[in-house]
Coordinates of C-alpha atoms and ligand atoms in Angstrom, one line a residue:
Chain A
X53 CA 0.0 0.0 0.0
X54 CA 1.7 3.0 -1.1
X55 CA 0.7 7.1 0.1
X56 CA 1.0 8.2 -3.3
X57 CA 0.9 6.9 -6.5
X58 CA 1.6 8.5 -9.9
X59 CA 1.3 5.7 -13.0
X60 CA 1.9 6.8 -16.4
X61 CA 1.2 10.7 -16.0
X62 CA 1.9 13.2 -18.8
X63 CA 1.6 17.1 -19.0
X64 CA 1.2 19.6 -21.5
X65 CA 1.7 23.6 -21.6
X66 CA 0.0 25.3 -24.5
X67 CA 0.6 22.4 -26.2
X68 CA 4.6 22.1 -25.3
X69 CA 4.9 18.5 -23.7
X70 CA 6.7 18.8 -19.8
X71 CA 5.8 15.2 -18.8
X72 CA 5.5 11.8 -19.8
X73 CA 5.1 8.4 -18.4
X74 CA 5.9 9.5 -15.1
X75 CA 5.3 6.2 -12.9
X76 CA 6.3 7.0 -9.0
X77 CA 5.5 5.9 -6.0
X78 CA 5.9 6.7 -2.0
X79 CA 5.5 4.1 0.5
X80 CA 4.0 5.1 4.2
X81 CA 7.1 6.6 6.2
X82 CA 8.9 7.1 3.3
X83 CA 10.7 10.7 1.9
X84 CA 11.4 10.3 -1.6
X85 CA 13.2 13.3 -3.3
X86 CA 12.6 14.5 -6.4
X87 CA 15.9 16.0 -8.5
X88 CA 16.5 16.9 -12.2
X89 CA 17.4 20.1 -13.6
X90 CA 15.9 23.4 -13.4
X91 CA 12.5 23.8 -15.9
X92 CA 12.3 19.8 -16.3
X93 CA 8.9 20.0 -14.4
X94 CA 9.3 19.2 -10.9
X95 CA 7.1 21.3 -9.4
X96 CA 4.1 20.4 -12.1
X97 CA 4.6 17.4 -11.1
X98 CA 3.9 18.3 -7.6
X99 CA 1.0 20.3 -8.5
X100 CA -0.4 17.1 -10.5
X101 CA 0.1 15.2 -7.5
X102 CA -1.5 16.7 -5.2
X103 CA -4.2 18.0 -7.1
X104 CA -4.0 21.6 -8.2
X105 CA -3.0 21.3 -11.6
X106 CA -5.3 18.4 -13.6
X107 CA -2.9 15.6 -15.2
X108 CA -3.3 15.6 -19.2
X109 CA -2.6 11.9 -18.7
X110 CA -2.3 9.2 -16.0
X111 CA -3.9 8.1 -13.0
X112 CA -3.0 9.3 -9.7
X113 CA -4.0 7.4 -6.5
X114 CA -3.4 9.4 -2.8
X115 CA -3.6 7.2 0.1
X116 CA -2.8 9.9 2.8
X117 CA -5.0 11.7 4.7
X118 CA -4.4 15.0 4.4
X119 CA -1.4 17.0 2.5
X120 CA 0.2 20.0 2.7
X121 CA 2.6 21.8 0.2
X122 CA 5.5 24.2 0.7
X123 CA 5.7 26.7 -2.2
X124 CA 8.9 27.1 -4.2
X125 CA 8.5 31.4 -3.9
X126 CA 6.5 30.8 -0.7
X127 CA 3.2 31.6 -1.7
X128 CA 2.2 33.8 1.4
X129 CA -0.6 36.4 1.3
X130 CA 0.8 40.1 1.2
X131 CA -2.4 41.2 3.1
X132 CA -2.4 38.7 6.0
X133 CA 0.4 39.1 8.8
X134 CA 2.9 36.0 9.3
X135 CA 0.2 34.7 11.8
X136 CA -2.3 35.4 9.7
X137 CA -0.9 33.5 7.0
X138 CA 0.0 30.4 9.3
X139 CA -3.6 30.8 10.5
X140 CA -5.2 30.6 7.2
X141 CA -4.0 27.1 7.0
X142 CA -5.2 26.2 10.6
X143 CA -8.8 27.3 10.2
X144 CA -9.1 25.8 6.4
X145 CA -8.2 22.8 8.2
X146 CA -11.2 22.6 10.7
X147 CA -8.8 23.4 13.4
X148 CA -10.7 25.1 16.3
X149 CA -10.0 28.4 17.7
X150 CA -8.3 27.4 21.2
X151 CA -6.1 24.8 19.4
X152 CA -5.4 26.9 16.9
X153 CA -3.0 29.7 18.9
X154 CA -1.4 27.1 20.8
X155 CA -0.3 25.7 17.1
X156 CA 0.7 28.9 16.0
X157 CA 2.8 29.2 18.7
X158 CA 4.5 25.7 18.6
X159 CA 4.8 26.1 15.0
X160 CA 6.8 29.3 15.0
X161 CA 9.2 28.5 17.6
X162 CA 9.9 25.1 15.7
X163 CA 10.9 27.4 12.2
X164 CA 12.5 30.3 15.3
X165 CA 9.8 33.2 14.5
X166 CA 10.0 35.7 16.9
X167 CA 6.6 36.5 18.1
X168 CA 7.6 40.2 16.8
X169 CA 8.2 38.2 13.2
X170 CA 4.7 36.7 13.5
X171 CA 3.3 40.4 13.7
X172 CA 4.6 41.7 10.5
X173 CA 3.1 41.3 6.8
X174 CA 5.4 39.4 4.2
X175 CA 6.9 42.3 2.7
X176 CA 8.4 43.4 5.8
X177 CA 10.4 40.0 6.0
X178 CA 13.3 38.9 4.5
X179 CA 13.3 36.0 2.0
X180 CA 13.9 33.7 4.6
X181 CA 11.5 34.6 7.3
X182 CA 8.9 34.1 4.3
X183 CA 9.8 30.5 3.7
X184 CA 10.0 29.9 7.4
X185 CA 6.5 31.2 7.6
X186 CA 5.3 29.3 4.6
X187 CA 7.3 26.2 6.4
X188 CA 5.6 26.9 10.0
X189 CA 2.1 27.2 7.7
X190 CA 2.1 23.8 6.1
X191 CA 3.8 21.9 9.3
X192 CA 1.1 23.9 11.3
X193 CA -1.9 21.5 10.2
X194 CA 0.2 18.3 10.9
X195 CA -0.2 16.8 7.2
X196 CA 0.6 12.8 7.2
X197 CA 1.8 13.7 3.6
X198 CA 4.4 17.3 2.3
X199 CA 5.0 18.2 -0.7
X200 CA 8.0 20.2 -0.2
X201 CA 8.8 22.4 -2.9
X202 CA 12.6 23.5 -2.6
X203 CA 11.4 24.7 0.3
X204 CA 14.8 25.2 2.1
X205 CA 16.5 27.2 -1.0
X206 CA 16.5 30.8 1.2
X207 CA 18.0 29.7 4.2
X208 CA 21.1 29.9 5.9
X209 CA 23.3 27.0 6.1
X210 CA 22.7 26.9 9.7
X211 CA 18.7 27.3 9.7
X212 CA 19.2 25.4 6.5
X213 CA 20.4 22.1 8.6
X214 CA 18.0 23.0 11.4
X215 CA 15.0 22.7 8.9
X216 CA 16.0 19.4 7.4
X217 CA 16.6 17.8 11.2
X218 CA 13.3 18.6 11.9
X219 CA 11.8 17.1 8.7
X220 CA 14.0 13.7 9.6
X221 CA 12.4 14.0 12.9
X222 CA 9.2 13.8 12.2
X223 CA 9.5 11.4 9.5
X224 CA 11.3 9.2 11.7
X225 CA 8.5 9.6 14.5
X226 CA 6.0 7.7 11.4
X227 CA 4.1 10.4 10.9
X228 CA 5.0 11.9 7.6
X229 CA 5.5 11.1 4.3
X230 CA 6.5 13.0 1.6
X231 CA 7.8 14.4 -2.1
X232 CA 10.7 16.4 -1.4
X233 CA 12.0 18.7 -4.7
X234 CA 15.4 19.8 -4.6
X235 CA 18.3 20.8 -6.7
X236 CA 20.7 20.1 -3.9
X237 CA 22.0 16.4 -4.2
X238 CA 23.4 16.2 -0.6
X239 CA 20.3 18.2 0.5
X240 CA 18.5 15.2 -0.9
X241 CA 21.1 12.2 0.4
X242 CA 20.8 13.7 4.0
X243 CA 16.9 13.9 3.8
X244 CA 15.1 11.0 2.1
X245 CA 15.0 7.2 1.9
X246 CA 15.3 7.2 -2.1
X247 CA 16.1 9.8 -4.7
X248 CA 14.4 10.1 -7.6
X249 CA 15.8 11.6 -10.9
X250 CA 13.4 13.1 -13.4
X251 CA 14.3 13.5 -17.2
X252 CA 15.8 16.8 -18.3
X253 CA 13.0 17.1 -20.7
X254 CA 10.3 15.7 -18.1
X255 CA 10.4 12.2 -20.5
X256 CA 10.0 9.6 -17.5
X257 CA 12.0 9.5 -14.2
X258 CA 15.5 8.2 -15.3
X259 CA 15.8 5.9 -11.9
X260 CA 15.8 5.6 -8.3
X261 CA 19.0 5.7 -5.7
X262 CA 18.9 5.2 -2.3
X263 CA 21.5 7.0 -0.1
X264 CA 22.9 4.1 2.6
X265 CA 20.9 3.7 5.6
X266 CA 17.8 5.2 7.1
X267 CA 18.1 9.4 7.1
X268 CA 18.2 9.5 11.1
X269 CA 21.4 7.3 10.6
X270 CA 23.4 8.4 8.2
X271 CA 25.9 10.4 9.0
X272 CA 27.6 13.5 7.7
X273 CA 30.2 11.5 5.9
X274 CA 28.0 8.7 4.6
X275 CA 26.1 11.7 3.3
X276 CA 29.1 13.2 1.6
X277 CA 30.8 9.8 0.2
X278 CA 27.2 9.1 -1.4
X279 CA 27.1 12.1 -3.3
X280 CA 30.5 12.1 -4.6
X281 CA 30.3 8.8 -5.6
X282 CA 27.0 10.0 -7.6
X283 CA 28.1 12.9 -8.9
X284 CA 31.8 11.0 -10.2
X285 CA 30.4 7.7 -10.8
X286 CA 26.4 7.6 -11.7
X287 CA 25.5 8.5 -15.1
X288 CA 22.3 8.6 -14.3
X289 CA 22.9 12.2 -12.4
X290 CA 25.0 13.4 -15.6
X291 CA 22.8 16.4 -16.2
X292 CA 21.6 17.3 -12.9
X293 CA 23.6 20.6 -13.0
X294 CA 21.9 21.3 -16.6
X295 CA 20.1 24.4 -17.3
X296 CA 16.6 24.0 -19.4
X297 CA 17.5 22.3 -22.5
X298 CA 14.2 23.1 -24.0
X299 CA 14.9 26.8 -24.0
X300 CA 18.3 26.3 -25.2
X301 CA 17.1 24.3 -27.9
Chain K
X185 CA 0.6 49.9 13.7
X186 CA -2.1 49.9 16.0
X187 CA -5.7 51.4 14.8
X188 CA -5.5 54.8 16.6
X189 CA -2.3 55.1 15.3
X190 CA -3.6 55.4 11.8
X191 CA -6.7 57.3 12.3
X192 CA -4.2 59.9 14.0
X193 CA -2.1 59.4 10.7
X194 CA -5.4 59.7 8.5
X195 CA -6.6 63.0 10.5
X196 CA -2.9 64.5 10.0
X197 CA -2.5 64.0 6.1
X198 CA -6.0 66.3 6.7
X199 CA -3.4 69.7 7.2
X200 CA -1.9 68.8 3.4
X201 CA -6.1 69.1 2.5
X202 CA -6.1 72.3 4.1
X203 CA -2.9 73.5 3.0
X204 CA -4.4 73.0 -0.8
X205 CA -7.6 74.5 0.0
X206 CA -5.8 77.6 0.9
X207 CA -3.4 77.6 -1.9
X208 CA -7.1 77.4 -3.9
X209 CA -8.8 80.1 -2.0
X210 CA -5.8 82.2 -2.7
X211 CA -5.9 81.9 -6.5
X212 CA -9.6 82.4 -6.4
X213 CA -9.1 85.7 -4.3
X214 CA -6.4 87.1 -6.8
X215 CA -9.3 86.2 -9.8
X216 CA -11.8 87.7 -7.9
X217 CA -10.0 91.1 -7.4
X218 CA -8.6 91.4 -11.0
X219 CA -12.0 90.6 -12.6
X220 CA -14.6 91.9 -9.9
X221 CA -17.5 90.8 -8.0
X222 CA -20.0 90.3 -11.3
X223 CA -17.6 87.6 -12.7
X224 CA -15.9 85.9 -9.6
X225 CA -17.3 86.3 -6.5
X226 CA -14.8 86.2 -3.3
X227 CA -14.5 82.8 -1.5
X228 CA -15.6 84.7 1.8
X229 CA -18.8 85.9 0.0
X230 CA -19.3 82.7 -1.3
X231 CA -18.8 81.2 2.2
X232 CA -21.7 83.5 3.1
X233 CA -24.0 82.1 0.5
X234 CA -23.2 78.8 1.9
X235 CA -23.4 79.8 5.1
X236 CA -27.6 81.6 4.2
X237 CA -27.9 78.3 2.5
X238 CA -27.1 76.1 5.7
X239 CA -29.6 77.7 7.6
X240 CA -32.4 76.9 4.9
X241 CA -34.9 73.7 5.3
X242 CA -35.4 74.1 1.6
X243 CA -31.2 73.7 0.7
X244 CA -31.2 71.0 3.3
X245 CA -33.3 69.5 1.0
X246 CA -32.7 70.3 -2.2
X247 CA -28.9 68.7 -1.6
X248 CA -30.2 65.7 0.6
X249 CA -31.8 65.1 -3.1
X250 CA -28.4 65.0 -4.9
X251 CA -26.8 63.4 -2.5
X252 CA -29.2 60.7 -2.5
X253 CA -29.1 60.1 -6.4
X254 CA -25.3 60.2 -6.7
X255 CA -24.6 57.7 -4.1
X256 CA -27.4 55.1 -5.2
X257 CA -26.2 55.5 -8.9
X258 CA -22.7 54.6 -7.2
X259 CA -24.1 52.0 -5.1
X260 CA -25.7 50.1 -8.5
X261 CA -22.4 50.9 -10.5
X262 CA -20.6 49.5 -8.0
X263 CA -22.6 46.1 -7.7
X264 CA -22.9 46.3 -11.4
X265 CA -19.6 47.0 -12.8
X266 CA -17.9 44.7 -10.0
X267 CA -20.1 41.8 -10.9
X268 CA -19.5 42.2 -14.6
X269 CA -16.0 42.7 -14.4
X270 CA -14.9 39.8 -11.9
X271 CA -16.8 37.8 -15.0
X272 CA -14.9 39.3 -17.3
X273 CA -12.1 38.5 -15.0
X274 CA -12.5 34.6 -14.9
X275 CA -13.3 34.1 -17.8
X276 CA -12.3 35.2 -21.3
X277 CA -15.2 35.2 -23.4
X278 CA -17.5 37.4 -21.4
X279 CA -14.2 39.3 -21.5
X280 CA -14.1 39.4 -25.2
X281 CA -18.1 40.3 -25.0
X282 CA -18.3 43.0 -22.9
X283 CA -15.0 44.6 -24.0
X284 CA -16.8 46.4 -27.3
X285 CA -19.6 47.0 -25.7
X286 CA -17.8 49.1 -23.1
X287 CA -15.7 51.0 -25.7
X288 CA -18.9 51.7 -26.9
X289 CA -20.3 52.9 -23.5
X290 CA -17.1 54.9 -23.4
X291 CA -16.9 56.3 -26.8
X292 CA -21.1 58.0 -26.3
X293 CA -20.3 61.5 -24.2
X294 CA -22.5 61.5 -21.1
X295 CA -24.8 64.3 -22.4
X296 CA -26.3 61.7 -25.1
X297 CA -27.3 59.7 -22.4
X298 CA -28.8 62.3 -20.8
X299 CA -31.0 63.4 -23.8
X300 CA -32.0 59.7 -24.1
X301 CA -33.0 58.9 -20.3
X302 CA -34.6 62.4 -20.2
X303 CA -36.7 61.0 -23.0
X304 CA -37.5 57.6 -21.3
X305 CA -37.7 58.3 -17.8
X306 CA -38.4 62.3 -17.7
X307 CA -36.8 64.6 -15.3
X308 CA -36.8 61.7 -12.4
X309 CA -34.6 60.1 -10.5
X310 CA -34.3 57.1 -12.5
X311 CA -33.0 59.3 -15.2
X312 CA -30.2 60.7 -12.7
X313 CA -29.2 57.0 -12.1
X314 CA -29.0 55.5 -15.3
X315 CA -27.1 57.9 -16.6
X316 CA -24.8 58.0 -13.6
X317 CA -24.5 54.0 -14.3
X318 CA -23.1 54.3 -18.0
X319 CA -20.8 56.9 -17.7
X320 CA -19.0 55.1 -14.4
X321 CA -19.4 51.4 -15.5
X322 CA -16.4 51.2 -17.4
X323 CA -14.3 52.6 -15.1
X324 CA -15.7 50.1 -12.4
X325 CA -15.8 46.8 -15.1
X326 CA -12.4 47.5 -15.8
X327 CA -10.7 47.8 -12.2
X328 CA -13.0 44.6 -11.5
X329 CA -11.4 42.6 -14.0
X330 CA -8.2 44.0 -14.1
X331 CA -7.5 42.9 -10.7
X332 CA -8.7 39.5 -11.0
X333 CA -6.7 38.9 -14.1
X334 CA -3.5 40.2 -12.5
X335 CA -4.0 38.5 -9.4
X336 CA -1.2 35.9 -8.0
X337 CA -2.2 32.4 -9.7
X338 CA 0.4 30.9 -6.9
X339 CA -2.1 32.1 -4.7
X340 CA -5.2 30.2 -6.3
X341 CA -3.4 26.7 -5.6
X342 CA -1.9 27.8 -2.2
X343 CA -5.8 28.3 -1.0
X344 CA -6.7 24.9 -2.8
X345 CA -3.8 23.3 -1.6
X346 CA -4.7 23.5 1.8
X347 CA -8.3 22.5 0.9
X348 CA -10.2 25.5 0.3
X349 CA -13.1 25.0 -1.5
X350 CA -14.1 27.3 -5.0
X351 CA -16.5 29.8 -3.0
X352 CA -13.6 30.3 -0.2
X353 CA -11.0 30.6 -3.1
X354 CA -13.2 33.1 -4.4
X355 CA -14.1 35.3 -1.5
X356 CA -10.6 35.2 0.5
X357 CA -8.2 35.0 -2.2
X358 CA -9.7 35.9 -5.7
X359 CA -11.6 39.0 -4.8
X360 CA -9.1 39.9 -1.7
X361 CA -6.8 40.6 -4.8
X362 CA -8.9 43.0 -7.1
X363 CA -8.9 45.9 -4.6
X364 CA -5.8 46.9 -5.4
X365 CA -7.1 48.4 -8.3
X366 CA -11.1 48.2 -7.9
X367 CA -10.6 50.9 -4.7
X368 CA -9.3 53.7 -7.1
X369 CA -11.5 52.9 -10.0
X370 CA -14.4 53.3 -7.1
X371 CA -13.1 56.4 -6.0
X372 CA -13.2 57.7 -9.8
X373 CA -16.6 56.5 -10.4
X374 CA -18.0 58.1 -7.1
X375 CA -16.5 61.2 -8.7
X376 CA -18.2 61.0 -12.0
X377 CA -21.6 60.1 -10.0
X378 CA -21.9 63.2 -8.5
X379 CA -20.7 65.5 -11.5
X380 CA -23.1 63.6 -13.8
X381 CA -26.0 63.5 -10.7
X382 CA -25.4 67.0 -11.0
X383 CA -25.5 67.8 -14.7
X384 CA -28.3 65.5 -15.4
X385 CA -30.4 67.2 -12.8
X386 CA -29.5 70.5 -14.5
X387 CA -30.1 69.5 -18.1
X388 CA -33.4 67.6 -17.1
X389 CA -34.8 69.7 -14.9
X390 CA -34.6 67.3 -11.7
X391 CA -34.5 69.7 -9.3
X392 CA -31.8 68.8 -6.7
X393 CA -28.5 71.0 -7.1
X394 CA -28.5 70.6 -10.8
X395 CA -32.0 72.3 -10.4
X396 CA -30.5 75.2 -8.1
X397 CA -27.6 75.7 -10.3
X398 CA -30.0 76.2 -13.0
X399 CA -31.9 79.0 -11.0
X400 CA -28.5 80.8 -9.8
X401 CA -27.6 81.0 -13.6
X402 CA -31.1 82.3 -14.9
X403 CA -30.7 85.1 -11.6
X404 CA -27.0 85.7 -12.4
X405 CA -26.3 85.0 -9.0
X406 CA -22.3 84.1 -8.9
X407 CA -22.3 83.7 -5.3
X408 CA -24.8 81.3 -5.4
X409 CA -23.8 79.3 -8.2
X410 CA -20.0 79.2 -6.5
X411 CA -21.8 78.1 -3.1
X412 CA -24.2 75.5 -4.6
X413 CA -20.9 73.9 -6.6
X414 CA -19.2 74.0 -3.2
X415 CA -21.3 72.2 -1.9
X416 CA -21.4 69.4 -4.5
X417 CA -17.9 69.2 -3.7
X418 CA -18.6 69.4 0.1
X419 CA -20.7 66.3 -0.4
X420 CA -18.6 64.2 -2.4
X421 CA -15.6 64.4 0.0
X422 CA -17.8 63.7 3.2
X423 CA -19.2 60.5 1.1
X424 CA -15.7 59.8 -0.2
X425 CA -14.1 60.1 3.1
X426 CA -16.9 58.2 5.1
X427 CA -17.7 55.6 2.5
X428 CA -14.6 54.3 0.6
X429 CA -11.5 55.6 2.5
X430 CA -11.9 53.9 5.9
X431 CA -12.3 50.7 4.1
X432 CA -9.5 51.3 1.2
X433 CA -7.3 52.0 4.3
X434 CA -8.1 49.1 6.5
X435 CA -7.5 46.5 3.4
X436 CA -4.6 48.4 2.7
X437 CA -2.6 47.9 5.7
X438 CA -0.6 45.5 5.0
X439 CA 0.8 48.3 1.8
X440 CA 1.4 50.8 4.5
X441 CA 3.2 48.4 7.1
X442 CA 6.5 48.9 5.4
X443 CA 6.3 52.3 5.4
X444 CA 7.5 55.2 8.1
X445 CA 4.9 57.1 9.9
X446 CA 4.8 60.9 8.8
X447 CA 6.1 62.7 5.7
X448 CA 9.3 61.4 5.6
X449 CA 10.3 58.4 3.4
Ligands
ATP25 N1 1.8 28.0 -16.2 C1 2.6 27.6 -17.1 N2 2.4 27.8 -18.4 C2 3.2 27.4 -19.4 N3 4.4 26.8 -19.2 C3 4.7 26.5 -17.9 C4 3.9 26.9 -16.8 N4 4.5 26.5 -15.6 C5 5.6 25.9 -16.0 N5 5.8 25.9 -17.3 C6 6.9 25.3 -18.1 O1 6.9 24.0 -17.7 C7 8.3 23.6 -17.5 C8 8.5 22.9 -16.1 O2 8.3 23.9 -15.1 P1 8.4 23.6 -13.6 O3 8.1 24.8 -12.8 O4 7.7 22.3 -13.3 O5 10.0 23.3 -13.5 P2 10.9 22.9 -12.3 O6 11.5 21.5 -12.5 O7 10.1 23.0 -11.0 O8 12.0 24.0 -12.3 P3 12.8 24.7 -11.1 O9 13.7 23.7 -10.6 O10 13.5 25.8 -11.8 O11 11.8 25.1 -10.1 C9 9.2 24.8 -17.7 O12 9.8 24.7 -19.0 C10 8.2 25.9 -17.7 O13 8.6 26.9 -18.7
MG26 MG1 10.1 24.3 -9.5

């Protein structure tokens, strides 16, 4: 029994092809990550996933309860203050109004939001704050599925490793699941149980890897070895580092 | 920034107001001494007139009347030309429909309107308001849809993502967006309802301040023409400043957060 499950899906813009044949799969627990070079359709393929954009092709089965999705340009409403924001989530969830503060508040220390930070609308946060916020939004209504959409790309090294421990530690606690897009390969050894690479032009994904060992385990070297190894060794991550072909061509 | 905070930052920017009203008065004082009392009146003479006219029943009325007809014209326009242009908005075709149609509306001048409803509806309100209606639609169909076509798509899937259903998307996310530019195109159109309230009650007969302007002219009375137009004026600032700014400003907050309090930048 898998959370998700993607068989044959295909995507068109305007008639310009971005998928095909995507077959993928996530098993309960599991954090597969998603890598491929920029404009080869990773996050339309998150969108078709969880619903928001409509497949051209393909079926798409979700065993998970409930989902939530972290933004690549964090998505955050330039009306609503940083709570507001996080709230927005909360009450769309069905969460009630007592619960929902003390969420807030656990939320926003977990991402380290100042209460001050909470107060102010996006545009008086930097880049960063606004991806913590949009992280503290979608962890905020305790999804059993993420879709995490380079959701660490504005951060800090620091924070940067802060934000990943805490998405291995809930994982490893069994109660999350989830897609995890990135362009960073050891972002992606550190994080999930198996990579997954996606086409350059979208055409299928190329293969699967799996880092050694269980994310909570693997340490820093393992991590660093794997990569290498990847990088030197694997052809399958030959154009990981590519810019979008399509335009080129 | 706290509520109070902003009221006392809304009554401030009041001083620039007055600071222009003076500037005004000033001009109008120079005109009135170079060409004499027959053509220009002084503003402190025409203060006066006001003044006689505020302690009438019958001016009390006569502006109540124009006051009334402006803002229901604006009212409909509003809840007309917002409908019809968050349509336009979602979707395309009615876009493509009603985007002639409003060149049309925009290419007639006012006082062909008036001719017509004074033919259909007589010197009544119903005349005041129709014709108040097609010369602000446009302006209010396309702030409508401009806002909802320039709005954040992100936005859109964010809402849905986290399980927002179409009539929530719509309400908290899709129309949240067009005030951006639907507040100034309401703001434009309360204008044009109370010039066109007034020149359709003049041209019609309608009574109301149109009416009285048409009196003051057939008297030669330049005070009183200067204090009935002052008045207009009067009226559409109170309605402006009571009616659309408090709410402009409170769903504009978030635009004023990153800026300093005062004058300086
Ligand atoms: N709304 C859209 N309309 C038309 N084309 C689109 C749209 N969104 C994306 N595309 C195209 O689809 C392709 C895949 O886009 P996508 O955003 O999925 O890439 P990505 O893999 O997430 O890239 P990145 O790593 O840079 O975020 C790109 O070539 C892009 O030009
Ligand atoms: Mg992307």
């Amino acid at each position: 029994m898998n959370v998700l499950e993607l068989s044959n899906v295909g995507h068109a813009y305007l008639g310009r092809t971005i998928l095909e044949g995507i077959n993928l799969r996530v098993a309960p627990g599991e954090i597969v990550a998603l890598v491929g070079p920029s404009g080869c359709g990773k996050s339309t393929l998150a969108h078709i996933a969880a619903g928001l954009t409509a497949a051209r092709s393909g079926h798409i089965t979700r065993g998970y309860a409930r989902h939530a999705m972290i933004f690549q340009d964090s998505a955050l409403m330039p009306w609503a203050t940083a709570a507001g924001n996080i709230d927005y989530a909360l009450r769309l969830s069905g969460a009630k109004r007592r619960d929902r503060h003390a969420r807030l508040v656990a939320v926003a220390d977990h991402v380290a939001l100042t209460s001050e930070d909470l107060a102010k609308y996006p545009i008086e946060l930097s880049g960063g704050m606004r991806q913590r916020v949009a992280i503290a939004r979608a962890l905020a209504i305790q999804p059993d599925f993420m879709y995490f959409d380079e959701p660490f790309t504005a951060l800090d090294v620091a924070l940067r490793r802060r934000m990943q421990d805490l998405v291995i530690e809930t994982c490893a606690d069994g109660n999350l699941s989830g897609l995890f897009i990135t362009h960073d390969l050891n972002e992606a050894a550190r994080i999930a149980h198996r990579v997954a690479i996606l086409d350059t032009r979208g055409n299928g994904i190329l293969g699967h890897r799996s880092p050694p060992g269980s994310p909570r385990t693997r340490t820093d070297t393992q991590v660093f070895d794997w990569v290498q190894n990847a990088l030197q060794g694997d052809p399958i991550f030959r154009h990981i580092h590519d810019v979008d072909e399509r335009q080129i061509a | 920034m706290t509520r109070a905070h902003r009221i006392l930052e809304f009554l401030w920017s009041g001083w620039s107001g007055l600071a222009a009203l003076c500037l005004l008065a000033a001009v109008w004082q120079a005109g009135h001494e170079a060409y004499g009392p027959f053509i220009l009146t002084s503003p402190l003479e025409t203060i006066q007139a006001i003044g006689v006219l505020a302690s009438s029943r019958e001016a009390w009325e006569i502006a109540a009347l124009t006051l009334q007809r402006a803002v229901s014209g604006f009212a409909l326009v509003a809840l007309a030309g917002t409908a019809l242009g968050v349509a336009g908005g979602y979707s395309p075709a009615t876009m493509r429909l009603v985007t002639p149609l409003i060149t049309v509306l925009m290419g007639v001048p006012p006082i062909a309107w008036i001719v017509l409803a004074m033919i259909w509806f007589g010197g009544s309100d119903a005349t005041v308001r129709v014709v108040i209606v097609i010369s602000a639609l446009p302006t209010v169909f396309m702030g409508a849809a401009r806002g909802i076509t320039t709005r954040d798509p992100v936005l859109d899937k964010m809402s849905e993502a986290f399980g927002a259903g179409a009539v929530r998307r719509f309400f908290g996310i899709g129309l949240r967006q067009t005030t951006t530019t639907l507040f100034p195109a309401f703001a434009l159109a309360l204008g044009t309802s109370f010039k066109v309230a007034v020149m359709a009650e003049l041209l019609s007969n309608a009574g109301g301040i149109g009416g009285a302007l048409a009196m003051a002219r057939m008297n030669l009375d330049i005070a009183q023409a200067l204090a009935w137009v002052s008045i207009a004026v009067i009226l559409l600032i109170m309605v402006e400043y009571t009616l659309v700014q408090p709410v402009k400003s409170e769903i504009d907050r978030w635009r004023h957060a990153a800026q300093p309090w005062g004058v300086k930048r």
